[in-house]
Amino acid sequence: MDFKSLVSFGQKKEINKKYLAIRIGTQSVTGVVWEVLSGKVELGKLVHFPVTSTKIEDFLPVADKVVTAVILGVIPEPKEVLFGLPPDWVAEGKIIEPYLTLLRQTSKELSLTPLGFVVLPEAIANYYKELEGTPLTAITVGIEVSKLYVTYIRAGKVLKTEVVNIIDSSDLNSLIEGALKKFTEVEVLPSRILIYDGGEDLEILKNQILSYPWTQKMPFLHFPKVEPVVDADVAKAVAIAGGTEMGGTVEPVVNEVPVVAKIDEQVKNETENVVPVDEEVVDTGFTVDKDIKEEATKPKFKLNFTDLKNKIPAMPKFNINLSGKLPLIIGVFIISLLIAVVGGYFALLNLVLKNQVVVTVNSKTIENQKDITVVTAGEVSDSDLKLLANKIETEAIGSKRGVVTGKKIVGEKAKGSITIYGTTLGRTFAAGTVVTGSGLKFIMDNSVTIATGSAASSATATVSVTASGIGDSFNVSPGTLFEIGDYPQSSYQGKTDTAFTGGSSHQVLVVTKQDQDRLLATLSAELSQKGLEDLRAKVPSGQNLLENALATAVTLKKFDREIDTEADSVGLTMTVKVTGVTVEEKQLIAKMGNLSSSDIPPEYDFDISRASVSVLGSKVDKSGNVILTVNFSAKLLPKIDRSKIIKDLTGKNYQAAKDYLTKTGIVVDSKIISTPQFLDGLKTLSPNQKNIGLEIISL
């Protein structure tokens, strides 16, 4: 992960020194103390304060509170700070105004030296890589008061961030959908969403996001899993970004609760002491087509007499001129003493002195990406773009009730009777004939016949009618006149002598399709997660479940309320079938290693222990086969003849040994450790090959 500095530094950072990390957001500011101890990143006290103002100038007092609280009682008091910043504070790798001036002023007012900064999505990607052991592939959503930061992360790399202004916070899902639609180069979105910076409402926001029909709106292969990243974890991510950049590995402890994430040991790249090769070529032992192992050769003891010339310290000379037996005795004593000294020195070199030679070499990293088809039966060769996997299934059953949001007017229809007056030929009016009074329509309940009448003497008939709609507006008063069908009132006319009654109306809640869809999406996500947890428990030992390649199918779905029916809530009972595949990670690495063999230079060795894979995405083809997009990365070390190197180092002094290793052109640094420690002063390697161990580390 890139580590960007606010200022230029001309020297290396001190080890075992305490630092501050400050995570900045518009809703809160979080601070944590961190340090690198014995190559491990350790976290100390963590302090969180809310931001109650949206004004940028009000940030300084909150930062002051955070720093004051977090360094209280910390010895030595940290003076250097690493900032975690929102994406729109940075452009082209630099902090933009007015935020740069703000951070400079904050550092000055609080007497802090800016160590650097990291953008929050990058810090989160790094944090999850260290936490889970594989590069992160996910969508991160930073939720501020007035902005959304939607970021696409693939294989641990931030590929794109969209900043969205929040106008209506209730329409959060539509805003996220609009941002995701701008990721036009992404065919299938990762089914994992990490949300952060939502304050105390992260769980509410999670449920709100889960209620959206994502698989119907966007190209998700499965309904996405939504995970909140609390402020404390975001602050940890910022601190760990700084710690790992300085060569530490992750083993953080906060408030005595350990949060452990293992990563490969990082070796700092220091090449300023490398001596250029400009002398004659020497036989170094670095050869082609010979296997190597990184484990150091363990020394064993074996007494092996060698030429001690130039290795025995000069002894004082004696000139004794005595008569008789005394000179003989003295001579024998001196020779015996000389033999004892020489034998003791020889024993020290061959039996006691042990050396560990640690060499740092230039490694070569290769990366490859392939689409691998997962099959659960048949035979697969090493060169096939197929991987044999195990298929596992489970069913998740559950029920859930959801809210009802639809509204509808219901009620009763008014009823009454009218008298029809006819001044022309007699006529029969069928049931269902429409009569209109006061602008309202009524329906005849039955047929009625009226005799022939005249203007002087009208014929009459009485018939009951029912309102065409509900509501008390149809309760017309006595004396209301009615038109009969399409006939003119001069021929036929109706009149009510009594008021109509029974008309009423009121508003009720009814089930809508949106209510059912929302409940379906929420329960589907919960059951898919339950199914995933069941599958995890079923994974055989030594196998890994490909969580990006899960297939879900709804086998039973039953609502207890139909659409447009009156109800206070709606219930759903559902069964979801979840199918997954498991593979051996070693098998996948070996497969990708075989497929990448042409990319391995002949002078380098491939070791499966220095390779890793990550599943970037998955899809299902027309035949129903799961196809994984797999990224392969391997660190290659040069082939080394270990036995020749150790043989050539025997008996050399430290400087001669280092010069020999440097002239290879491959070793960029070397270190010699002698035990017992008091023999380190000899500055000499043992003449016994089995007492010399060789450890190879890489940049």
PDB file of C-alpha atoms in Angstrom, residues 31-169:
ATOM      1  CA  GLY A  31      -7.503   8.777  17.434  1.00  0.00           C
ATOM      2  CA  VAL A  32      -5.336   5.806  18.379  1.00  0.00           C
ATOM      3  CA  VAL A  33      -1.753   5.375  19.607  1.00  0.00           C
ATOM      4  CA  TRP A  34       0.337   2.829  17.703  1.00  0.00           C
ATOM      5  CA  GLU A  35       3.920   1.591  17.531  1.00  0.00           C
ATOM      6  CA  VAL A  36       6.082  -1.067  15.911  1.00  0.00           C
ATOM      7  CA  LEU A  37       7.601  -3.413  18.515  1.00  0.00           C
ATOM      8  CA  SER A  38       9.816  -6.314  17.495  1.00  0.00           C
ATOM      9  CA  GLY A  39       8.389  -6.180  13.995  1.00  0.00           C
ATOM     10  CA  LYS A  40       4.761  -6.189  15.189  1.00  0.00           C
ATOM     11  CA  VAL A  41       2.225  -3.375  14.874  1.00  0.00           C
ATOM     12  CA  GLU A  42       0.682  -2.792  18.299  1.00  0.00           C
ATOM     13  CA  LEU A  43      -2.260  -0.500  19.020  1.00  0.00           C
ATOM     14  CA  GLY A  44      -2.845   1.342  22.266  1.00  0.00           C
ATOM     15  CA  LYS A  45      -5.562   3.612  23.577  1.00  0.00           C
ATOM     16  CA  LEU A  46      -8.379   4.564  21.168  1.00  0.00           C
ATOM     17  CA  VAL A  47     -10.492   7.730  21.641  1.00  0.00           C
ATOM     18  CA  HIS A  48     -13.570   8.842  19.678  1.00  0.00           C
ATOM     19  CA  PHE A  49     -15.309  12.244  19.674  1.00  0.00           C
ATOM     20  CA  PRO A  50     -18.349  13.262  17.571  1.00  0.00           C
ATOM     21  CA  VAL A  51     -18.290  16.313  15.283  1.00  0.00           C
ATOM     22  CA  THR A  52     -21.384  18.447  15.875  1.00  0.00           C
ATOM     23  CA  SER A  53     -20.651  21.143  13.301  1.00  0.00           C
ATOM     24  CA  THR A  54     -20.258  20.960   9.534  1.00  0.00           C
ATOM     25  CA  LYS A  55     -17.925  23.978   9.441  1.00  0.00           C
ATOM     26  CA  ILE A  56     -14.361  23.091   8.578  1.00  0.00           C
ATOM     27  CA  GLU A  57     -12.954  25.586  11.081  1.00  0.00           C
ATOM     28  CA  ASP A  58     -14.691  23.701  13.923  1.00  0.00           C
ATOM     29  CA  PHE A  59     -12.565  20.623  13.265  1.00  0.00           C
ATOM     30  CA  LEU A  60      -9.555  21.867  15.289  1.00  0.00           C
ATOM     31  CA  PRO A  61     -11.267  21.890  18.748  1.00  0.00           C
ATOM     32  CA  VAL A  62     -12.504  18.315  18.232  1.00  0.00           C
ATOM     33  CA  ALA A  63      -9.052  17.161  17.103  1.00  0.00           C
ATOM     34  CA  ASP A  64      -7.580  18.875  20.194  1.00  0.00           C
ATOM     35  CA  LYS A  65      -9.944  16.872  22.450  1.00  0.00           C
ATOM     36  CA  VAL A  66      -9.043  13.612  20.699  1.00  0.00           C
ATOM     37  CA  VAL A  67      -5.268  14.167  20.906  1.00  0.00           C
ATOM     38  CA  THR A  68      -5.421  15.338  24.539  1.00  0.00           C
ATOM     39  CA  ALA A  69      -7.421  12.281  25.584  1.00  0.00           C
ATOM     40  CA  VAL A  70      -5.537   9.673  23.579  1.00  0.00           C
ATOM     41  CA  ILE A  71      -2.008  10.677  24.710  1.00  0.00           C
ATOM     42  CA  LEU A  72      -2.982  11.037  28.373  1.00  0.00           C
ATOM     43  CA  GLY A  73      -0.629   8.833  30.371  1.00  0.00           C
ATOM     44  CA  VAL A  74       1.267   7.604  27.297  1.00  0.00           C
ATOM     45  CA  ILE A  75       5.057   7.577  27.801  1.00  0.00           C
ATOM     46  CA  PRO A  76       6.883   8.651  25.765  1.00  0.00           C
ATOM     47  CA  GLU A  77       4.285  11.085  24.438  1.00  0.00           C
ATOM     48  CA  PRO A  78       3.805  10.604  20.669  1.00  0.00           C
ATOM     49  CA  LYS A  79       4.646  13.639  18.543  1.00  0.00           C
ATOM     50  CA  GLU A  80       4.162  12.308  15.009  1.00  0.00           C
ATOM     51  CA  VAL A  81       0.744  11.779  13.458  1.00  0.00           C
ATOM     52  CA  LEU A  82      -0.665   9.800  10.526  1.00  0.00           C
ATOM     53  CA  PHE A  83      -3.963  11.099   9.097  1.00  0.00           C
ATOM     54  CA  GLY A  84      -6.747   8.945   7.610  1.00  0.00           C
ATOM     55  CA  LEU A  85      -8.614  11.116   5.105  1.00  0.00           C
ATOM     56  CA  PRO A  86     -11.863  10.947   3.090  1.00  0.00           C
ATOM     57  CA  PRO A  87     -11.335  10.368  -0.661  1.00  0.00           C
ATOM     58  CA  ASP A  88     -12.338  13.889  -1.747  1.00  0.00           C
ATOM     59  CA  TRP A  89      -9.648  15.467   0.442  1.00  0.00           C
ATOM     60  CA  VAL A  90      -7.034  14.083  -1.941  1.00  0.00           C
ATOM     61  CA  ALA A  91      -6.487  14.543  -5.674  1.00  0.00           C
ATOM     62  CA  GLU A  92      -3.657  13.020  -7.733  1.00  0.00           C
ATOM     63  CA  GLY A  93      -1.912  11.794  -4.582  1.00  0.00           C
ATOM     64  CA  LYS A  94      -1.907  15.215  -2.868  1.00  0.00           C
ATOM     65  CA  ILE A  95      -4.091  16.840  -0.221  1.00  0.00           C
ATOM     66  CA  ILE A  96      -6.109  19.670  -1.721  1.00  0.00           C
ATOM     67  CA  GLU A  97      -7.105  23.008  -0.277  1.00  0.00           C
ATOM     68  CA  PRO A  98      -8.592  24.021   2.080  1.00  0.00           C
ATOM     69  CA  TYR A  99      -7.860  20.698   3.778  1.00  0.00           C
ATOM     70  CA  LEU A 100      -4.059  20.960   3.426  1.00  0.00           C
ATOM     71  CA  THR A 101      -4.037  24.288   5.258  1.00  0.00           C
ATOM     72  CA  LEU A 102      -6.379  22.851   7.905  1.00  0.00           C
ATOM     73  CA  LEU A 103      -4.100  19.855   8.586  1.00  0.00           C
ATOM     74  CA  ARG A 104      -1.006  22.048   8.721  1.00  0.00           C
ATOM     75  CA  GLN A 105      -2.700  24.400  11.165  1.00  0.00           C
ATOM     76  CA  THR A 106      -3.935  21.448  13.251  1.00  0.00           C
ATOM     77  CA  SER A 107      -0.447  19.927  13.399  1.00  0.00           C
ATOM     78  CA  LYS A 108       1.060  23.276  14.382  1.00  0.00           C
ATOM     79  CA  GLU A 109      -1.531  24.085  17.060  1.00  0.00           C
ATOM     80  CA  LEU A 110      -1.244  20.611  18.623  1.00  0.00           C
ATOM     81  CA  SER A 111       2.590  20.537  18.362  1.00  0.00           C
ATOM     82  CA  LEU A 112       2.510  17.464  16.108  1.00  0.00           C
ATOM     83  CA  THR A 113       4.714  16.513  13.184  1.00  0.00           C
ATOM     84  CA  PRO A 114       2.753  15.109  10.212  1.00  0.00           C
ATOM     85  CA  LEU A 115       4.037  11.641   9.399  1.00  0.00           C
ATOM     86  CA  GLY A 116       1.831  11.190   6.334  1.00  0.00           C
ATOM     87  CA  PHE A 117      -1.700  10.324   5.257  1.00  0.00           C
ATOM     88  CA  VAL A 118      -3.699   7.456   3.846  1.00  0.00           C
ATOM     89  CA  VAL A 119      -7.075   7.581   2.063  1.00  0.00           C
ATOM     90  CA  LEU A 120      -9.715   5.655   4.053  1.00  0.00           C
ATOM     91  CA  PRO A 121     -10.774   3.094   1.377  1.00  0.00           C
ATOM     92  CA  GLU A 122      -7.096   2.197   0.827  1.00  0.00           C
ATOM     93  CA  ALA A 123      -6.593   1.794   4.578  1.00  0.00           C
ATOM     94  CA  ILE A 124      -9.676  -0.440   4.828  1.00  0.00           C
ATOM     95  CA  ALA A 125      -8.482  -2.585   1.904  1.00  0.00           C
ATOM     96  CA  ASN A 126      -5.082  -3.019   3.579  1.00  0.00           C
ATOM     97  CA  TYR A 127      -6.732  -3.756   6.962  1.00  0.00           C
ATOM     98  CA  TYR A 128      -8.919  -6.539   5.579  1.00  0.00           C
ATOM     99  CA  LYS A 129      -5.992  -8.045   3.649  1.00  0.00           C
ATOM    100  CA  GLU A 130      -4.025  -8.308   6.902  1.00  0.00           C
ATOM    101  CA  LEU A 131      -7.109  -9.445   8.865  1.00  0.00           C
ATOM    102  CA  GLU A 132      -8.312 -12.122   6.416  1.00  0.00           C
ATOM    103  CA  GLY A 133      -5.046 -13.055   4.737  1.00  0.00           C
ATOM    104  CA  THR A 134      -6.265 -12.422   1.175  1.00  0.00           C
ATOM    105  CA  PRO A 135      -6.646  -9.227  -0.869  1.00  0.00           C
ATOM    106  CA  LEU A 136     -10.051  -7.596  -0.442  1.00  0.00           C
ATOM    107  CA  THR A 137     -12.611  -7.529  -3.261  1.00  0.00           C
ATOM    108  CA  ALA A 138     -15.655  -5.492  -2.244  1.00  0.00           C
ATOM    109  CA  ILE A 139     -17.656  -2.274  -2.537  1.00  0.00           C
ATOM    110  CA  THR A 140     -17.019   0.199   0.303  1.00  0.00           C
ATOM    111  CA  VAL A 141     -19.571   2.886   1.076  1.00  0.00           C
ATOM    112  CA  GLY A 142     -18.506   5.809   3.280  1.00  0.00           C
ATOM    113  CA  ILE A 143     -21.625   7.521   4.605  1.00  0.00           C
ATOM    114  CA  GLU A 144     -21.110  11.108   5.721  1.00  0.00           C
ATOM    115  CA  VAL A 145     -23.699  13.741   6.635  1.00  0.00           C
ATOM    116  CA  SER A 146     -23.838  15.245   3.165  1.00  0.00           C
ATOM    117  CA  LYS A 147     -21.787  12.832   1.004  1.00  0.00           C
ATOM    118  CA  LEU A 148     -21.406   9.220  -0.031  1.00  0.00           C
ATOM    119  CA  TYR A 149     -18.044   7.697  -0.986  1.00  0.00           C
ATOM    120  CA  VAL A 150     -18.686   4.580  -3.094  1.00  0.00           C
ATOM    121  CA  THR A 151     -15.439   2.712  -3.888  1.00  0.00           C
ATOM    122  CA  TYR A 152     -14.773  -0.395  -5.992  1.00  0.00           C
ATOM    123  CA  ILE A 153     -11.889  -2.505  -4.591  1.00  0.00           C
ATOM    124  CA  ARG A 154     -10.610  -5.476  -6.527  1.00  0.00           C
ATOM    125  CA  ALA A 155      -7.851  -7.790  -5.256  1.00  0.00           C
ATOM    126  CA  GLY A 156      -6.862  -5.206  -2.639  1.00  0.00           C
ATOM    127  CA  LYS A 157      -6.551  -2.337  -5.137  1.00  0.00           C
ATOM    128  CA  VAL A 158      -8.788   0.740  -5.168  1.00  0.00           C
ATOM    129  CA  LEU A 159      -9.889   1.017  -8.802  1.00  0.00           C
ATOM    130  CA  LYS A 160     -12.533   3.769  -8.660  1.00  0.00           C
ATOM    131  CA  THR A 161     -14.335   6.043  -6.195  1.00  0.00           C
ATOM    132  CA  GLU A 162     -17.535   7.974  -6.854  1.00  0.00           C
ATOM    133  CA  VAL A 163     -18.452  10.900  -4.570  1.00  0.00           C
ATOM    134  CA  VAL A 164     -22.211  11.508  -4.351  1.00  0.00           C
ATOM    135  CA  ASN A 165     -23.909  14.491  -2.698  1.00  0.00           C
ATOM    136  CA  ILE A 166     -26.737  13.436  -0.351  1.00  0.00           C
ATOM    137  CA  ILE A 167     -29.892  15.476  -0.939  1.00  0.00           C
ATOM    138  CA  ASP A 168     -32.432  13.089   0.577  1.00  0.00           C
ATOM    139  CA  SER A 169     -30.983  10.640   3.131  1.00  0.00           C
TER     140      SER A 169
END
